[in-house]
Every structure is written in structure tokens, then in C-alpha cells.
Short mmCIF file of C-alpha atoms and ligand atoms in Angstrom, two decimals:
data_model
loop_
_atom_site.label_atom_id
_atom_site.label_comp_id
_atom_site.label_asym_id
_atom_site.label_seq_id
_atom_site.Cartn_x
_atom_site.Cartn_y
_atom_site.Cartn_z
CA VAL A 12 -45.78 -24.14 9.18
CA PRO A 13 -42.84 -22.78 9.95
CA PHE A 14 -40.01 -23.13 6.72
CA ASP A 15 -37.73 -26.17 8.21
CA SER A 16 -41.15 -28.39 9.39
CA ARG A 17 -43.04 -28.76 6.26
CA ASP A 18 -43.45 -32.14 4.43
CA GLY A 19 -42.18 -32.61 1.23
CA VAL A 20 -38.79 -32.77 -0.79
CA ILE A 21 -35.80 -30.59 -1.64
CA TRP A 22 -32.93 -31.08 -4.61
CA PHE A 23 -30.10 -31.42 -2.70
CA ASP A 24 -26.07 -31.87 -4.01
CA GLY A 25 -28.51 -34.06 -6.86
CA GLN A 26 -30.19 -35.79 -4.46
CA PHE A 27 -33.90 -35.46 -3.79
CA VAL A 28 -33.98 -35.62 0.89
CA ASP A 29 -36.34 -35.67 3.04
CA TRP A 30 -38.06 -31.50 3.40
CA LYS A 31 -36.64 -32.01 7.01
CA ASP A 32 -33.56 -33.51 6.28
CA ALA A 33 -32.52 -31.11 4.23
CA LYS A 34 -30.07 -29.63 6.15
CA VAL A 35 -26.65 -27.09 6.65
CA HIS A 36 -23.74 -27.39 9.88
CA VAL A 37 -23.74 -24.85 11.54
CA LEU A 38 -20.06 -24.27 11.04
CA THR A 39 -21.75 -23.46 7.16
CA HIS A 40 -19.45 -20.64 5.60
CA GLY A 41 -22.15 -19.37 3.58
CA LEU A 42 -23.54 -19.00 6.90
CA HIS A 43 -21.17 -17.09 8.67
CA TYR A 44 -19.76 -15.38 5.69
CA ALA A 45 -22.89 -14.89 3.76
CA SER A 46 -21.17 -16.72 0.60
CA ALA A 47 -24.38 -17.63 -0.90
CA VAL A 48 -26.46 -17.14 -4.23
CA PHE A 49 -30.47 -17.99 -4.66
CA GLU A 50 -33.36 -17.12 -7.26
CA GLY A 51 -36.49 -16.88 -6.87
CA GLU A 52 -38.57 -17.72 -9.07
CA ARG A 53 -42.07 -18.62 -10.00
CA ALA A 54 -44.13 -21.69 -11.79
CA TYR A 55 -47.27 -20.79 -13.07
CA GLY A 56 -49.85 -24.18 -15.19
CA GLY A 57 -46.67 -26.00 -14.02
CA ALA A 58 -44.29 -24.55 -15.81
CA ILE A 59 -41.35 -21.79 -14.79
CA PHE A 60 -41.85 -18.73 -16.06
CA LYS A 61 -37.78 -17.98 -17.58
CA SER A 62 -36.22 -20.93 -16.03
CA ARG A 63 -33.18 -21.26 -18.08
CA GLN A 64 -32.41 -17.43 -17.28
CA HIS A 65 -33.02 -17.96 -14.28
CA ALA A 66 -30.20 -20.59 -14.72
CA GLU A 67 -27.78 -18.15 -15.46
CA ARG A 68 -28.48 -15.73 -13.26
CA LEU A 69 -27.45 -18.39 -10.97
CA ILE A 70 -24.55 -19.44 -12.34
CA GLU A 71 -23.49 -15.65 -12.62
CA SER A 72 -24.34 -14.99 -9.28
CA GLY A 73 -21.34 -17.47 -7.85
CA ARG A 74 -19.06 -16.73 -10.81
CA ILE A 75 -19.10 -12.75 -9.57
CA LEU A 76 -18.77 -14.39 -5.75
CA GLY A 77 -16.19 -16.31 -6.74
CA PHE A 78 -17.52 -19.77 -6.92
CA LYS A 79 -18.09 -22.34 -9.70
CA VAL A 80 -21.81 -23.94 -9.10
CA PRO A 81 -21.66 -27.08 -9.59
CA TYR A 82 -24.26 -28.02 -11.76
CA SER A 83 -24.58 -26.85 -15.24
CA VAL A 84 -27.78 -24.38 -17.22
CA ASP A 85 -29.64 -27.33 -18.29
CA GLU A 86 -28.81 -29.27 -14.55
CA ILE A 87 -30.69 -26.59 -13.05
CA VAL A 88 -33.87 -26.39 -15.88
CA ALA A 89 -34.21 -30.12 -15.25
CA ALA A 90 -33.60 -30.01 -11.00
CA LYS A 91 -35.90 -27.07 -10.94
CA ASP A 92 -37.83 -29.46 -13.31
CA GLU A 93 -38.17 -32.55 -11.11
CA THR A 94 -38.71 -29.93 -7.98
CA LEU A 95 -41.44 -28.85 -8.94
CA ALA A 96 -43.40 -32.06 -9.69
CA ARG A 97 -42.33 -34.10 -7.12
CA MET A 98 -44.67 -31.77 -5.57
CA GLY A 99 -46.94 -31.87 -7.03
CA PHE A 100 -47.62 -27.72 -6.89
CA GLU A 101 -48.85 -26.11 -10.22
CA ASN A 102 -48.43 -22.71 -9.29
CA ALA A 103 -45.43 -22.47 -6.62
CA TYR A 104 -42.30 -20.66 -6.00
CA VAL A 105 -38.97 -22.08 -6.46
CA ARG A 106 -35.95 -20.75 -5.06
CA PRO A 107 -32.41 -22.27 -5.60
CA ILE A 108 -29.27 -21.76 -3.68
CA ALA A 109 -25.86 -22.30 -3.88
CA TRP A 110 -23.31 -21.39 -1.33
CA ARG A 111 -19.54 -23.12 0.57
CA GLY A 112 -19.96 -25.38 2.20
CA SER A 113 -17.63 -25.54 5.99
CA GLU A 114 -14.81 -27.58 5.13
CA MET A 115 -12.61 -24.63 5.94
CA MET A 116 -13.52 -21.74 8.69
CA GLY A 117 -12.58 -17.82 7.39
CA VAL A 118 -13.30 -15.48 5.65
CA SER A 119 -10.93 -17.44 3.26
CA ALA A 120 -12.54 -20.79 2.25
CA GLN A 121 -11.29 -21.25 -1.62
CA ASN A 122 -11.39 -24.87 -1.02
CA ASN A 123 -15.30 -25.31 0.15
CA THR A 124 -17.27 -27.57 -1.73
CA ILE A 125 -19.58 -25.20 -3.80
CA HIS A 126 -24.16 -27.25 -2.76
CA LEU A 127 -27.11 -26.57 -4.53
CA ALA A 128 -30.28 -26.87 -2.64
CA ILE A 129 -33.76 -26.17 -4.71
CA ALA A 130 -37.41 -25.47 -3.14
CA VAL A 131 -40.53 -25.46 -3.93
CA TRP A 132 -43.53 -23.54 -2.26
CA GLU A 133 -46.75 -21.96 -2.78
CA TRP A 134 -46.53 -18.55 -1.72
CA PRO A 135 -50.03 -17.08 -3.70
CA SER A 136 -49.27 -13.32 -3.58
CA TYR A 137 -45.89 -11.39 -1.98
CA PHE A 138 -48.45 -8.60 -0.50
CA LYS A 139 -51.85 -8.93 1.06
CA PRO A 140 -53.97 -9.30 -1.47
CA GLU A 141 -56.38 -6.20 -0.40
CA GLU A 142 -53.22 -3.88 -0.40
CA ARG A 143 -52.57 -4.98 -4.06
CA LEU A 144 -54.59 -4.07 -5.50
CA LYS A 145 -55.57 -0.37 -4.68
CA GLY A 146 -51.42 -0.29 -4.07
CA ILE A 147 -49.02 -0.60 -2.08
CA ARG A 148 -47.66 1.83 0.68
CA LEU A 149 -43.40 2.49 0.48
CA ASP A 150 -41.30 3.48 3.31
CA ILE A 151 -38.31 5.47 2.36
CA ALA A 152 -35.57 3.28 3.19
CA GLU A 153 -32.54 4.34 5.42
CA TYR A 154 -29.93 2.47 3.59
CA ARG A 155 -29.05 2.87 -0.08
CA ARG A 156 -28.13 1.14 -2.43
CA PRO A 157 -24.58 0.15 -2.61
CA ASP A 158 -21.40 1.42 -5.06
CA PRO A 159 -20.83 -1.72 -7.18
CA LYS A 160 -17.11 -0.68 -5.99
CA THR A 161 -18.20 -1.55 -2.99
CA ALA A 162 -20.42 -4.44 -3.44
CA PRO A 163 -20.88 -7.45 -5.90
CA SER A 164 -24.07 -5.09 -7.00
CA ARG A 165 -24.50 -7.54 -9.65
CA SER A 166 -25.03 -10.65 -8.57
CA LYS A 167 -28.77 -11.98 -6.88
CA ALA A 168 -25.82 -12.53 -3.43
CA ALA A 169 -26.74 -13.42 0.08
CA GLY A 170 -24.90 -10.80 1.85
CA LEU A 171 -27.26 -7.69 -0.57
CA TYR A 172 -30.32 -8.73 1.52
CA MET A 173 -28.97 -7.73 4.70
CA ILE A 174 -30.12 -3.80 3.83
CA CYS A 175 -32.99 -4.95 2.79
CA THR A 176 -34.42 -7.26 5.31
CA ILE A 177 -33.26 -3.78 8.18
CA SER A 178 -35.61 -0.94 5.69
CA LYS A 179 -38.51 -4.30 5.16
CA HIS A 180 -38.49 -4.62 8.99
CA ALA A 181 -38.53 -0.35 9.23
CA ALA A 182 -40.90 0.19 7.01
CA GLU A 183 -43.59 -2.37 7.83
CA ALA A 184 -42.78 -1.57 11.95
CA LYS A 185 -43.97 1.82 10.79
CA GLY A 186 -46.83 0.17 9.40
CA TYR A 187 -46.14 0.57 5.37
CA ALA A 188 -45.41 -2.79 3.03
CA ASP A 189 -42.05 -2.01 2.10
CA ALA A 190 -39.54 0.52 1.29
CA MET A 191 -37.75 1.95 -1.55
CA MET A 192 -34.16 2.03 -1.52
CA TYR A 193 -32.08 4.71 -3.08
CA ASP A 194 -29.03 4.25 -4.66
CA TYR A 195 -25.48 5.54 -3.15
CA ARG A 196 -25.57 8.68 -5.20
CA GLY A 197 -29.62 9.33 -4.00
CA TYR A 198 -31.84 8.72 -6.82
CA VAL A 199 -34.52 6.43 -6.87
CA ALA A 200 -32.99 2.73 -6.64
CA GLU A 201 -35.57 0.32 -6.20
CA ALA A 202 -37.39 -1.42 -3.59
CA THR A 203 -35.78 -4.26 -0.79
CA GLY A 204 -36.62 -6.89 -3.49
CA ALA A 205 -38.71 -5.49 -6.25
CA ASN A 206 -37.60 -2.72 -9.25
CA ILE A 207 -39.28 0.14 -9.58
CA PHE A 208 -41.76 1.93 -12.30
CA PHE A 209 -43.13 5.31 -12.54
CA VAL A 210 -45.73 6.84 -15.48
CA LYS A 211 -45.97 10.16 -16.24
CA ASP A 212 -47.61 11.42 -19.52
CA GLY A 213 -48.19 8.02 -21.06
CA LYS A 214 -44.42 7.37 -20.32
CA VAL A 215 -42.51 5.11 -18.30
CA HIS A 216 -39.59 6.03 -16.11
CA THR A 217 -37.51 3.20 -14.47
CA PRO A 218 -34.07 4.23 -13.17
CA THR A 219 -30.98 2.91 -14.55
CA PRO A 220 -29.63 -1.18 -13.34
CA ASP A 221 -26.35 0.08 -12.56
CA CYS A 222 -26.13 -0.63 -8.62
CA PHE A 223 -29.18 -3.36 -8.44
CA LEU A 224 -29.99 -5.94 -10.18
CA ASN A 225 -31.63 -5.50 -13.13
CA GLY A 226 -34.76 -7.85 -12.75
CA ILE A 227 -36.29 -11.05 -15.67
CA THR A 228 -38.94 -9.28 -14.29
CA ARG A 229 -37.74 -5.50 -15.17
CA GLN A 230 -36.86 -6.52 -18.38
CA THR A 231 -40.13 -8.69 -19.09
CA VAL A 232 -42.36 -6.06 -17.91
CA ILE A 233 -40.10 -3.46 -20.82
CA GLU A 234 -40.73 -5.82 -23.27
CA LEU A 235 -43.98 -5.95 -22.74
CA ALA A 236 -44.76 -2.88 -23.00
CA GLY A 237 -42.08 -1.70 -26.53
CA ARG A 238 -45.20 -4.34 -27.72
CA ARG A 239 -48.20 -1.92 -26.82
CA GLY A 240 -46.20 0.89 -27.54
CA ILE A 241 -45.58 2.19 -24.45
CA GLU A 242 -41.95 4.69 -24.11
CA VAL A 243 -39.67 3.08 -21.52
CA VAL A 244 -37.62 5.64 -20.21
CA GLU A 245 -34.64 3.89 -18.55
CA ARG A 246 -31.94 7.02 -17.34
CA HIS A 247 -31.91 7.89 -13.52
CA ILE A 248 -34.78 9.01 -12.02
CA MET A 249 -34.17 12.02 -8.44
CA PRO A 250 -35.78 11.96 -4.93
CA GLU A 251 -37.41 15.81 -6.10
CA GLU A 252 -39.02 14.26 -9.18
CA LEU A 253 -41.30 12.04 -6.97
CA GLY A 254 -43.95 14.15 -6.80
CA GLY A 255 -44.69 14.67 -10.21
CA PHE A 256 -45.53 11.29 -11.32
CA THR A 257 -48.98 10.11 -12.02
CA GLU A 258 -48.32 5.61 -11.81
CA CYS A 259 -45.64 3.98 -9.46
CA PHE A 260 -45.80 0.14 -9.57
CA ILE A 261 -42.77 -1.79 -8.60
CA CYS A 262 -42.05 -6.23 -10.50
CA GLY A 263 -40.27 -8.93 -9.32
CA THR A 264 -40.65 -12.65 -9.80
CA ALA A 265 -42.12 -12.85 -6.05
CA ALA A 266 -44.01 -9.15 -5.79
CA GLU A 267 -45.31 -9.58 -10.45
CA VAL A 268 -46.38 -6.24 -11.33
CA THR A 269 -47.38 -4.50 -7.75
CA PRO A 270 -49.17 -1.02 -7.79
CA VAL A 271 -48.04 1.51 -5.06
CA SER A 272 -49.99 3.54 -4.02
CA GLU A 273 -47.40 6.13 -1.70
CA ILE A 274 -43.63 6.76 -1.10
CA GLY A 275 -43.59 8.25 2.33
CA PRO A 276 -45.06 12.29 1.70
CA HIS A 277 -46.37 11.15 -2.68
CA VAL A 278 -49.27 9.54 -3.55
CA PHE A 279 -49.93 8.05 -7.04
CA LYS A 280 -52.85 6.48 -8.64
CA PRO A 281 -52.79 3.01 -10.06
CA ALA A 282 -54.78 3.71 -13.83
CA THR A 283 -54.65 2.69 -16.95
CA ILE A 284 -50.96 2.43 -17.46
CA THR A 285 -49.98 0.38 -15.05
CA GLU A 286 -53.06 -2.21 -14.59
CA THR A 287 -52.34 -2.73 -18.98
CA LEU A 288 -49.31 -4.11 -18.06
CA MET A 289 -49.95 -5.58 -14.72
CA ASN A 290 -52.27 -7.73 -17.14
CA ASP A 291 -50.00 -8.03 -19.50
CA TYR A 292 -47.40 -9.87 -17.25
CA MET A 293 -49.75 -12.91 -16.40
CA ALA A 294 -50.59 -13.57 -19.43
CA GLU A 295 -47.52 -13.16 -20.38
CA VAL A 296 -46.69 -15.43 -17.34
CA GLN A 297 -49.11 -18.31 -18.75
CA PRO A 298 -47.20 -21.09 -20.56
CA LYS A 299 -47.46 -21.24 -24.27
CA PRO A 300 -48.76 -24.10 -26.21
CA ALA A 301 -45.86 -26.06 -27.88
CA ALA A 302 -45.11 -24.44 -30.65
CA VAL A 303 -45.59 -27.06 -33.33
CA ALA A 304 -42.47 -27.66 -35.60
CA ALA A 305 -43.33 -26.97 -39.73
CA GLU A 306 -42.48 -29.11 -41.79
N1 PMP B 15 -34.19 -6.21 -6.95
C1 PMP B 15 -34.26 -7.17 -5.86
C2 PMP B 15 -33.31 -5.77 -4.45
C3 PMP B 15 -34.43 -7.84 -5.94
O1 PMP B 15 -34.10 -8.60 -4.43
C4 PMP B 15 -35.17 -8.58 -6.90
C5 PMP B 15 -36.19 -10.17 -7.01
N2 PMP B 15 -35.09 -11.11 -7.28
C6 PMP B 15 -35.56 -7.60 -8.41
C7 PMP B 15 -35.61 -6.64 -8.29
C8 PMP B 15 -35.74 -8.61 -8.83
O2 PMP B 15 -35.70 -9.45 -9.51
P1 PMP B 15 -36.38 -10.63 -11.14
O3 PMP B 15 -37.53 -9.77 -11.55
O4 PMP B 15 -35.57 -11.12 -11.50
O5 PMP B 15 -37.92 -11.51 -9.83
#
């Protein structure tokens, strides 16, 4: 069912509207000039994982684009919970989006209203489950993650996804599940919607997030590896090094922890560390029973 003709409700500027009526005008600044920021979150067992952190990142993404999301972290967290409850899902994907409205049309839009909408839907697996278990195949994208001086690379800004969609489409057209992108310097960066990790000699290596999103899943995986005593090295990774890694996985809210079996000519075999972190991540996202207050 297309996304604009589903049933349910969408939280739209503080009100619940019928799913099919949650529309914007074609002369919306966010549509023409990509003045929009969004989040991708998952609920497990009725609880949104790291909901506050996602709300904080949404506000920060807007600030980087020069606008103020007109709701507080607490209001956004409450609105997401209510949307999830109204949709009646236990396990779901949560998509808040904030954008500049339509009062002014042109590059400058200082006075446009900032809108916020929150939609929730069921999205069980980002990659085909059968592909996901044996590891997905990644193409190498032609586009590179831009220099932070060229684009607001720390914002989860809609405009930054233009090169991701182009790259993912090109990869899919060649039969790959996704693409790995280099950064503007030629270092390994990330996938089109997820961060990337490698394994070599029992250690985990992951690119320094200095020109792409330091994903909330990435941060969680690093913490989980730490709890297991697995060393994680954050550093610049050269393309020539790809052949030397034995395991590879990508991670993100939608992708969770997904093993990678190939990047272009390089092959990897999901093994102990990938499996451990996949399982630890799935355990970590489960809702925690409320802590009993100690008297
Ligand atoms: N990089 C990109 C380009 C993404 O779209 C995402 C998904 N938001 C990530 C990394 C991972 O971020 P997170 O773990 O916070 O979902």
C-alpha cells in the first residue's frame, strides 16, 4: 500500500490527523530546498529505543540548518509515544520530520513556520531477511560523503540523502543490497543509511565519524562491544585495507546489526564478533522493566 493511502493517524503540528489527510502544499520550502530534518527510530515491545536521544538529535539537526524545532525534547518524546499507542503497534518504525513551511518561497525563508510531523509504521526488516542472515552485498558508491565544510554532515538533513538514494538505486540496479560510500578524502565512510564496522584479529575497526552521522546504533554497538571486552578502534580506514578484514557489518536504527558478505571485490564471512554484537543489540533494544526505586 503506498505511503499516502494507508490507514491510521499522523501527529501533525500537535494534532492527530487522519493518515490520508497529513499533507503539505506543493509550494513548501522543505520540498524545494531540502530544508527538512528527520529521525528514524524503532519501538520494541511498545517502547521506543533511545527516544530522548533521537529527539535531541532532531532538534540539533534543525539548529544546524538554522531553525528551531518548535517543541521540547519532552514534548517530542510524549508525541512519539502517543502516536505509537494510537497506531497500536508494539514493534514499529518511528519517523519524525521537521521542515520549513510555505510562507516564503526562494532560497531565503527566514519567516517560514517550522512544522513537525510524526508517523509510525511497521517495518520489520530493512534488508530481505534471507539476505540479511548470510550477509548483504555492498556496491561501492560513486558519490562520497561531503566535507563538513561543504554540507552540514552532522545533521540528519533530508538534503544529504540525495546522494544516498542515487547510490542505493545504482547499487540495487546492479543486484547489490546497498552501497558503501567513501568520504571526500577517500576514506571508508558508511553505507547509505547505516554506519559500518570491520573485524580483524579479534578487534573491531570503524571509521571516525567526522563527516557523517555518529549513529545512535553505532554508539550502542561500541558500548556493547566494550561490555564484552572487545576492543573497538575508531580511525580512518583506507580502501586498500578492505581486503584485510575478516568480518564486516553495518548498523543503524532500520538496519539494526546486519552482516556484510561482500564489498565490491572483497569478501567477508559473518563470524563470532558479528553474531555476538547482533544478538547483544537485539537484547539491548528490548524494553527494560522499570527500575524499582530503592527506599
Ligand atoms: N548513517 C546514515 C546515512 C543514516 O541514514 C543512518 C540512519 N539514521 C545512520 C548512519 C545510523 O544512524 P542511527 O544508528 O542513529 O539510526
